[in-house]
Short mmCIF file of N, CA and C in Angstrom, two decimals:
data_model
loop_
_atom_site.label_atom_id
_atom_site.label_comp_id
_atom_site.label_asym_id
_atom_site.label_seq_id
_atom_site.Cartn_x
_atom_site.Cartn_y
_atom_site.Cartn_z
N SER A 1 -4.78 -0.11 26.67
CA SER A 1 -6.18 -0.26 27.03
C SER A 1 -6.49 0.63 28.21
N GLY A 2 -7.79 0.93 28.40
CA GLY A 2 -8.20 1.81 29.47
C GLY A 2 -8.14 3.26 29.08
N GLY A 3 -7.73 3.55 27.84
CA GLY A 3 -7.65 4.93 27.38
C GLY A 3 -9.03 5.46 27.00
N THR A 4 -9.04 6.71 26.56
CA THR A 4 -10.31 7.35 26.20
C THR A 4 -10.76 6.98 24.81
N GLY A 5 -9.86 6.41 24.00
CA GLY A 5 -10.22 6.05 22.64
C GLY A 5 -10.06 7.21 21.67
N THR A 6 -9.58 8.35 22.13
CA THR A 6 -9.38 9.47 21.23
C THR A 6 -7.98 9.41 20.65
N GLU A 7 -7.88 9.88 19.43
CA GLU A 7 -6.59 9.95 18.77
C GLU A 7 -6.36 11.36 18.28
N ALA A 8 -5.14 11.81 18.41
CA ALA A 8 -4.78 13.11 17.87
C ALA A 8 -4.11 12.89 16.53
N THR A 9 -4.43 13.72 15.59
CA THR A 9 -3.77 13.66 14.29
C THR A 9 -3.23 15.04 13.95
N MET A 10 -2.24 15.05 13.09
CA MET A 10 -1.68 16.32 12.64
C MET A 10 -1.18 16.16 11.22
N ASP A 11 -1.28 17.20 10.46
CA ASP A 11 -0.77 17.20 9.09
C ASP A 11 0.64 17.77 9.13
N LEU A 12 1.59 16.95 8.71
CA LEU A 12 2.99 17.37 8.76
C LEU A 12 3.52 17.81 7.40
N GLY A 13 2.68 17.80 6.39
CA GLY A 13 3.12 18.21 5.06
C GLY A 13 3.87 17.11 4.35
N GLY A 14 4.04 17.26 3.05
CA GLY A 14 4.65 16.23 2.23
C GLY A 14 6.15 16.32 2.09
N ASP A 15 6.76 17.37 2.62
CA ASP A 15 8.20 17.53 2.42
C ASP A 15 9.01 17.34 3.69
N LEU A 16 8.42 16.71 4.69
CA LEU A 16 9.09 16.49 5.96
C LEU A 16 10.06 15.31 5.85
N ASP A 17 11.26 15.50 6.38
CA ASP A 17 12.23 14.41 6.46
C ASP A 17 12.08 13.74 7.82
N ARG A 18 12.87 12.69 8.04
CA ARG A 18 12.89 12.01 9.34
C ARG A 18 13.18 13.06 10.41
N THR A 19 12.40 13.01 11.48
CA THR A 19 12.53 14.03 12.51
C THR A 19 12.07 13.49 13.85
N ALA A 20 12.24 14.29 14.88
CA ALA A 20 11.69 13.96 16.20
C ALA A 20 10.46 14.83 16.41
N ILE A 21 9.43 14.22 16.96
CA ILE A 21 8.21 14.94 17.32
C ILE A 21 8.14 14.92 18.84
N TYR A 22 7.90 16.08 19.42
CA TYR A 22 7.83 16.20 20.87
C TYR A 22 6.37 16.37 21.29
N VAL A 23 5.99 15.59 22.28
CA VAL A 23 4.61 15.61 22.76
C VAL A 23 4.59 15.94 24.25
N ARG A 24 3.69 16.83 24.59
CA ARG A 24 3.44 17.15 25.99
C ARG A 24 1.93 17.10 26.17
N TYR A 25 1.49 16.63 27.33
CA TYR A 25 0.05 16.53 27.55
C TYR A 25 -0.28 16.81 29.01
N ALA A 26 -1.57 17.01 29.24
CA ALA A 26 -2.10 17.16 30.59
C ALA A 26 -3.07 16.02 30.83
N ASP A 27 -2.96 15.36 32.00
CA ASP A 27 -3.87 14.25 32.31
C ASP A 27 -5.22 14.80 32.78
N VAL A 28 -6.12 13.92 33.16
CA VAL A 28 -7.47 14.34 33.55
C VAL A 28 -7.48 15.22 34.80
N ASN A 29 -6.42 15.16 35.58
CA ASN A 29 -6.31 15.99 36.78
C ASN A 29 -5.54 17.28 36.51
N GLY A 30 -5.16 17.51 35.27
CA GLY A 30 -4.47 18.74 34.91
C GLY A 30 -2.96 18.69 35.09
N ARG A 31 -2.42 17.53 35.48
CA ARG A 31 -0.97 17.42 35.64
C ARG A 31 -0.32 17.27 34.28
N GLU A 32 0.68 18.09 34.06
CA GLU A 32 1.38 18.04 32.78
C GLU A 32 2.49 17.01 32.80
N ALA A 33 2.70 16.39 31.67
CA ALA A 33 3.78 15.42 31.50
C ALA A 33 4.47 15.69 30.17
N GLY A 34 5.74 15.38 30.13
CA GLY A 34 6.49 15.56 28.90
C GLY A 34 7.38 16.78 28.99
N PRO A 35 8.01 17.12 27.93
CA PRO A 35 7.81 16.58 26.57
C PRO A 35 8.50 15.22 26.40
N PHE A 36 7.87 14.39 25.55
CA PHE A 36 8.39 13.09 25.17
C PHE A 36 8.76 13.16 23.70
N ALA A 37 9.94 12.66 23.36
CA ALA A 37 10.41 12.69 21.97
C ALA A 37 10.06 11.36 21.30
N PHE A 38 9.51 11.44 20.09
CA PHE A 38 9.21 10.28 19.27
C PHE A 38 9.90 10.45 17.93
N SER A 39 10.62 9.44 17.51
CA SER A 39 11.24 9.46 16.19
C SER A 39 10.15 9.25 15.15
N PHE A 40 10.14 10.07 14.11
CA PHE A 40 9.12 9.96 13.07
C PHE A 40 9.78 9.94 11.71
N ASP A 41 9.48 8.90 10.94
CA ASP A 41 9.96 8.77 9.56
C ASP A 41 8.73 8.77 8.66
N PRO A 42 8.49 9.85 7.93
CA PRO A 42 7.27 9.93 7.12
C PRO A 42 7.17 8.84 6.06
N ARG A 43 8.29 8.41 5.50
CA ARG A 43 8.27 7.36 4.47
C ARG A 43 7.79 6.03 5.08
N THR A 44 8.28 5.71 6.27
CA THR A 44 7.86 4.49 6.95
C THR A 44 6.39 4.57 7.34
N ALA A 45 5.95 5.72 7.83
CA ALA A 45 4.55 5.90 8.21
C ALA A 45 3.63 5.78 7.00
N LEU A 46 4.03 6.36 5.88
CA LEU A 46 3.23 6.27 4.64
C LEU A 46 3.10 4.81 4.21
N ALA A 47 4.22 4.09 4.17
CA ALA A 47 4.19 2.69 3.76
C ALA A 47 3.33 1.86 4.70
N ALA A 48 3.43 2.10 6.00
CA ALA A 48 2.64 1.34 6.98
C ALA A 48 1.15 1.59 6.80
N ASN A 49 0.77 2.84 6.60
CA ASN A 49 -0.65 3.16 6.41
C ASN A 49 -1.18 2.57 5.12
N GLN A 50 -0.41 2.65 4.04
CA GLN A 50 -0.87 2.08 2.78
C GLN A 50 -0.94 0.55 2.87
N ARG A 51 -0.02 -0.05 3.57
CA ARG A 51 -0.06 -1.51 3.74
C ARG A 51 -1.34 -1.93 4.46
N LYS A 52 -1.69 -1.21 5.53
CA LYS A 52 -2.93 -1.52 6.25
C LYS A 52 -4.13 -1.51 5.31
N LEU A 53 -4.18 -0.51 4.45
CA LEU A 53 -5.30 -0.42 3.50
C LEU A 53 -5.29 -1.59 2.52
N LEU A 54 -4.12 -1.96 2.03
CA LEU A 54 -4.04 -3.09 1.10
C LEU A 54 -4.39 -4.40 1.79
N GLU A 55 -4.00 -4.55 3.04
CA GLU A 55 -4.28 -5.79 3.76
C GLU A 55 -5.78 -5.99 4.02
N VAL A 56 -6.53 -4.91 4.12
CA VAL A 56 -7.98 -5.06 4.34
C VAL A 56 -8.78 -5.02 3.04
N THR A 57 -8.10 -4.82 1.92
CA THR A 57 -8.81 -4.78 0.62
C THR A 57 -8.17 -5.71 -0.42
N PRO A 58 -7.82 -6.95 -0.05
CA PRO A 58 -7.15 -7.81 -1.03
C PRO A 58 -8.03 -8.13 -2.25
N SER A 59 -9.33 -8.10 -2.10
CA SER A 59 -10.20 -8.40 -3.24
C SER A 59 -10.17 -7.29 -4.29
N ALA A 60 -9.57 -6.15 -3.97
CA ALA A 60 -9.50 -5.03 -4.91
C ALA A 60 -8.12 -4.88 -5.55
N TRP A 61 -7.18 -5.79 -5.24
CA TRP A 61 -5.83 -5.62 -5.77
C TRP A 61 -5.81 -5.58 -7.28
N VAL A 62 -6.56 -6.44 -7.93
CA VAL A 62 -6.62 -6.44 -9.40
C VAL A 62 -8.08 -6.60 -9.83
N ASP A 63 -8.33 -6.28 -11.09
CA ASP A 63 -9.68 -6.39 -11.62
C ASP A 63 -9.59 -6.77 -13.10
N TRP A 64 -10.48 -7.65 -13.51
CA TRP A 64 -10.53 -8.08 -14.91
C TRP A 64 -11.24 -7.02 -15.74
N ALA A 65 -10.75 -6.76 -16.94
CA ALA A 65 -11.44 -5.87 -17.86
C ALA A 65 -12.76 -6.49 -18.27
N ALA A 66 -13.70 -5.66 -18.69
CA ALA A 66 -15.03 -6.14 -19.09
C ALA A 66 -14.93 -7.20 -20.18
N ASP A 67 -14.01 -7.02 -21.12
CA ASP A 67 -13.85 -8.02 -22.19
C ASP A 67 -12.87 -9.13 -21.80
N ARG A 68 -12.36 -9.07 -20.56
CA ARG A 68 -11.52 -10.10 -19.94
C ARG A 68 -10.16 -10.31 -20.60
N ASP A 69 -9.73 -9.39 -21.45
CA ASP A 69 -8.43 -9.58 -22.09
C ASP A 69 -7.31 -8.76 -21.43
N GLN A 70 -7.67 -7.98 -20.41
CA GLN A 70 -6.69 -7.18 -19.67
C GLN A 70 -6.94 -7.36 -18.18
N LEU A 71 -5.88 -7.24 -17.39
CA LEU A 71 -5.97 -7.28 -15.95
C LEU A 71 -5.51 -5.91 -15.45
N TYR A 72 -6.38 -5.24 -14.74
CA TYR A 72 -6.09 -3.91 -14.21
C TYR A 72 -5.55 -4.00 -12.79
N PHE A 73 -4.60 -3.12 -12.47
CA PHE A 73 -4.01 -3.11 -11.13
C PHE A 73 -3.88 -1.68 -10.59
N GLY A 74 -4.87 -0.85 -10.89
CA GLY A 74 -4.87 0.54 -10.44
C GLY A 74 -4.85 0.70 -8.93
N HIS A 75 -5.49 -0.23 -8.22
CA HIS A 75 -5.51 -0.19 -6.75
C HIS A 75 -4.08 -0.32 -6.21
N LEU A 76 -3.29 -1.18 -6.83
CA LEU A 76 -1.91 -1.35 -6.39
C LEU A 76 -1.07 -0.12 -6.71
N ILE A 77 -1.37 0.54 -7.82
CA ILE A 77 -0.66 1.78 -8.15
C ILE A 77 -0.96 2.85 -7.10
N THR A 78 -2.23 2.94 -6.70
CA THR A 78 -2.62 3.95 -5.72
C THR A 78 -1.87 3.79 -4.41
N TYR A 79 -1.66 2.54 -3.97
CA TYR A 79 -1.02 2.28 -2.68
C TYR A 79 0.38 1.69 -2.83
N ARG A 80 1.07 2.05 -3.90
CA ARG A 80 2.37 1.46 -4.24
C ARG A 80 3.48 1.78 -3.26
N CYS A 81 3.32 2.79 -2.43
CA CYS A 81 4.39 3.13 -1.49
C CYS A 81 4.60 2.05 -0.43
N ALA A 82 3.62 1.15 -0.29
CA ALA A 82 3.76 0.04 0.64
C ALA A 82 4.36 -1.19 -0.03
N ILE A 83 4.53 -1.14 -1.35
CA ILE A 83 4.89 -2.33 -2.13
C ILE A 83 6.29 -2.20 -2.71
N ARG A 84 7.13 -3.18 -2.44
CA ARG A 84 8.44 -3.25 -3.10
C ARG A 84 8.28 -3.86 -4.48
N GLN A 85 7.42 -4.90 -4.57
CA GLN A 85 7.18 -5.56 -5.85
C GLN A 85 5.83 -6.28 -5.79
N ALA A 86 5.12 -6.28 -6.91
CA ALA A 86 3.87 -7.04 -7.05
C ALA A 86 4.08 -8.05 -8.17
N ASP A 87 3.88 -9.33 -7.85
CA ASP A 87 4.07 -10.40 -8.82
C ASP A 87 2.75 -11.07 -9.13
N ILE A 88 2.61 -11.49 -10.40
CA ILE A 88 1.42 -12.23 -10.82
C ILE A 88 1.83 -13.53 -11.50
N GLY A 89 0.90 -14.46 -11.51
CA GLY A 89 1.08 -15.72 -12.23
C GLY A 89 -0.27 -16.17 -12.73
N PHE A 90 -0.40 -16.41 -14.03
CA PHE A 90 -1.67 -16.82 -14.61
C PHE A 90 -1.83 -18.34 -14.52
N GLY A 91 -3.08 -18.76 -14.31
CA GLY A 91 -3.37 -20.20 -14.23
C GLY A 91 -2.69 -20.81 -13.03
N ASP A 92 -2.00 -21.92 -13.25
CA ASP A 92 -1.33 -22.63 -12.16
C ASP A 92 0.07 -22.11 -11.87
N ALA A 93 0.52 -21.12 -12.63
CA ALA A 93 1.87 -20.58 -12.43
C ALA A 93 1.96 -19.80 -11.13
N ALA A 94 3.05 -19.99 -10.42
CA ALA A 94 3.29 -19.20 -9.20
C ALA A 94 3.50 -17.74 -9.58
N PRO A 95 3.08 -16.82 -8.72
CA PRO A 95 3.32 -15.40 -9.02
C PRO A 95 4.82 -15.11 -9.09
N ALA A 96 5.32 -14.87 -10.29
CA ALA A 96 6.74 -14.60 -10.49
C ALA A 96 6.98 -13.52 -11.53
N THR A 97 5.91 -13.01 -12.15
CA THR A 97 6.04 -11.96 -13.16
C THR A 97 5.71 -10.63 -12.51
N PRO A 98 6.69 -9.72 -12.43
CA PRO A 98 6.42 -8.44 -11.75
C PRO A 98 5.51 -7.53 -12.58
N LEU A 99 4.61 -6.85 -11.87
CA LEU A 99 3.79 -5.81 -12.49
C LEU A 99 4.62 -4.53 -12.56
N PRO A 100 4.40 -3.72 -13.58
CA PRO A 100 5.20 -2.49 -13.73
C PRO A 100 4.66 -1.35 -12.85
N LEU A 101 4.91 -1.43 -11.56
CA LEU A 101 4.48 -0.36 -10.66
C LEU A 101 5.45 0.81 -10.73
N PRO A 102 4.91 2.03 -10.82
CA PRO A 102 5.81 3.20 -10.80
C PRO A 102 6.40 3.37 -9.40
N PRO A 103 7.51 4.08 -9.29
CA PRO A 103 8.09 4.30 -7.96
C PRO A 103 7.17 5.17 -7.10
N CYS A 104 7.32 5.03 -5.79
CA CYS A 104 6.57 5.85 -4.85
C CYS A 104 7.03 7.30 -4.97
N ASP A 105 6.07 8.21 -4.95
CA ASP A 105 6.38 9.64 -4.90
C ASP A 105 5.86 10.15 -3.56
N PRO A 106 6.72 10.25 -2.53
CA PRO A 106 6.26 10.64 -1.20
C PRO A 106 5.57 12.01 -1.16
N LYS A 107 5.88 12.89 -2.10
CA LYS A 107 5.25 14.21 -2.12
C LYS A 107 3.83 14.15 -2.69
N ASN A 108 3.54 13.13 -3.50
CA ASN A 108 2.21 12.96 -4.10
C ASN A 108 1.96 11.45 -4.22
N PRO A 109 1.85 10.75 -3.09
CA PRO A 109 1.89 9.28 -3.11
C PRO A 109 0.70 8.58 -3.76
N TYR A 110 -0.45 9.22 -3.83
CA TYR A 110 -1.63 8.54 -4.36
C TYR A 110 -1.88 8.83 -5.83
N ALA A 111 -1.13 9.75 -6.40
CA ALA A 111 -1.32 10.12 -7.80
C ALA A 111 -0.72 9.08 -8.73
N LYS A 112 -1.42 8.82 -9.81
CA LYS A 112 -0.90 7.91 -10.84
C LYS A 112 -0.09 8.74 -11.84
N PRO A 113 1.18 8.42 -11.99
CA PRO A 113 1.97 9.16 -12.98
C PRO A 113 1.35 9.02 -14.37
N PRO A 114 1.39 10.05 -15.19
CA PRO A 114 0.73 10.01 -16.50
C PRO A 114 1.26 8.91 -17.42
N ASP A 115 2.50 8.51 -17.24
CA ASP A 115 3.07 7.48 -18.11
C ASP A 115 2.99 6.07 -17.51
N ALA A 116 2.29 5.93 -16.38
CA ALA A 116 2.21 4.62 -15.71
C ALA A 116 1.26 3.69 -16.46
N THR A 117 1.66 2.43 -16.56
CA THR A 117 0.82 1.39 -17.13
C THR A 117 -0.03 0.81 -16.01
N SER A 118 -1.34 0.68 -16.24
CA SER A 118 -2.22 0.18 -15.18
C SER A 118 -2.91 -1.13 -15.54
N SER A 119 -2.48 -1.75 -16.64
CA SER A 119 -3.05 -3.06 -16.99
C SER A 119 -2.02 -3.88 -17.75
N VAL A 120 -2.26 -5.19 -17.75
CA VAL A 120 -1.41 -6.11 -18.51
C VAL A 120 -2.34 -7.05 -19.29
N PRO A 121 -1.88 -7.54 -20.43
CA PRO A 121 -2.70 -8.48 -21.20
C PRO A 121 -2.82 -9.82 -20.49
N VAL A 122 -3.96 -10.47 -20.68
CA VAL A 122 -4.24 -11.78 -20.08
C VAL A 122 -4.17 -12.84 -21.18
N PRO A 123 -3.43 -13.91 -20.97
CA PRO A 123 -3.42 -14.99 -21.96
C PRO A 123 -4.83 -15.55 -22.16
N ASP A 124 -5.15 -15.92 -23.40
CA ASP A 124 -6.49 -16.42 -23.72
C ASP A 124 -6.91 -17.60 -22.86
N ASP A 125 -5.97 -18.48 -22.54
CA ASP A 125 -6.33 -19.70 -21.80
C ASP A 125 -6.28 -19.54 -20.28
N ALA A 126 -5.97 -18.35 -19.78
CA ALA A 126 -5.88 -18.14 -18.33
C ALA A 126 -7.27 -18.08 -17.71
N ARG A 127 -7.49 -18.88 -16.71
CA ARG A 127 -8.77 -18.90 -15.99
C ARG A 127 -8.67 -18.21 -14.64
N SER A 128 -7.43 -17.91 -14.22
CA SER A 128 -7.23 -17.24 -12.94
C SER A 128 -5.87 -16.55 -12.95
N VAL A 129 -5.68 -15.72 -11.95
CA VAL A 129 -4.38 -15.08 -11.74
C VAL A 129 -4.12 -15.06 -10.24
N GLY A 130 -2.89 -15.39 -9.87
CA GLY A 130 -2.45 -15.27 -8.48
C GLY A 130 -1.61 -14.01 -8.34
N VAL A 131 -1.81 -13.31 -7.24
CA VAL A 131 -1.09 -12.06 -6.98
C VAL A 131 -0.43 -12.16 -5.61
N GLN A 132 0.84 -11.83 -5.57
CA GLN A 132 1.55 -11.78 -4.29
C GLN A 132 2.35 -10.48 -4.23
N LEU A 133 2.25 -9.82 -3.09
CA LEU A 133 2.96 -8.56 -2.90
C LEU A 133 4.17 -8.77 -2.00
N THR A 134 5.26 -8.13 -2.35
CA THR A 134 6.40 -8.01 -1.45
C THR A 134 6.30 -6.62 -0.87
N TRP A 135 6.12 -6.56 0.43
CA TRP A 135 5.94 -5.28 1.10
C TRP A 135 7.24 -4.49 1.15
N ASP A 136 7.12 -3.24 1.45
CA ASP A 136 8.25 -2.32 1.54
C ASP A 136 9.33 -2.84 2.49
N ASP A 137 8.93 -3.58 3.53
CA ASP A 137 9.91 -4.08 4.50
C ASP A 137 10.50 -5.43 4.11
N GLY A 138 10.14 -5.95 2.92
CA GLY A 138 10.69 -7.21 2.43
C GLY A 138 9.86 -8.44 2.74
N THR A 139 8.86 -8.34 3.62
CA THR A 139 7.98 -9.48 3.89
C THR A 139 7.00 -9.64 2.73
N ARG A 140 6.36 -10.80 2.65
CA ARG A 140 5.47 -11.08 1.53
C ARG A 140 4.05 -11.34 2.02
N SER A 141 3.10 -10.95 1.18
CA SER A 141 1.70 -11.24 1.47
C SER A 141 1.41 -12.68 1.12
N GLY A 142 0.23 -13.13 1.50
CA GLY A 142 -0.24 -14.40 0.98
C GLY A 142 -0.60 -14.22 -0.49
N ILE A 143 -0.76 -15.31 -1.19
CA ILE A 143 -1.15 -15.26 -2.60
C ILE A 143 -2.67 -15.12 -2.67
N GLN A 144 -3.11 -14.10 -3.36
CA GLN A 144 -4.55 -13.88 -3.59
C GLN A 144 -4.86 -14.38 -4.99
N VAL A 145 -5.88 -15.21 -5.11
CA VAL A 145 -6.26 -15.78 -6.41
C VAL A 145 -7.55 -15.12 -6.89
N PHE A 146 -7.53 -14.67 -8.13
CA PHE A 146 -8.68 -14.02 -8.74
C PHE A 146 -9.11 -14.86 -9.94
N ARG A 147 -10.34 -15.33 -9.92
CA ARG A 147 -10.89 -16.15 -11.01
C ARG A 147 -11.38 -15.25 -12.14
N ARG A 148 -11.14 -15.68 -13.35
CA ARG A 148 -11.60 -14.95 -14.52
C ARG A 148 -13.12 -15.07 -14.59
N PRO A 149 -13.81 -13.95 -14.72
CA PRO A 149 -15.29 -14.01 -14.77
C PRO A 149 -15.80 -14.71 -16.03
#
């Protein structure tokens, strides 16, 4: 706290491995400080950023098809680098059925692979679905319940 509120960003490219980033700066009086070394793991940073997006958009994790016979999970595919596993459960069943998420591609993390499945069939008698994510670090989200329209 007490900072200027500005953030510096940089594009490090998609093929960077774990590395050290060195930072040097000048304060408001022109005094230089640093360099300071920071360990940077692009895979961890990608997963953390995607997790933040998923945590603020839980209502978008899945969507019912217009005819209600399919459940779409394209949003989870887009941010799959943050997810170790996504489980669903229809009706009163606990989320225990994994969705077929493709593996994370750190070089093109937001692209949907052409052979990826983005929907699953919904049982005729299902009135809701519960979704729970296991994050990349092994922790679990709360269960989000989506009512069938």
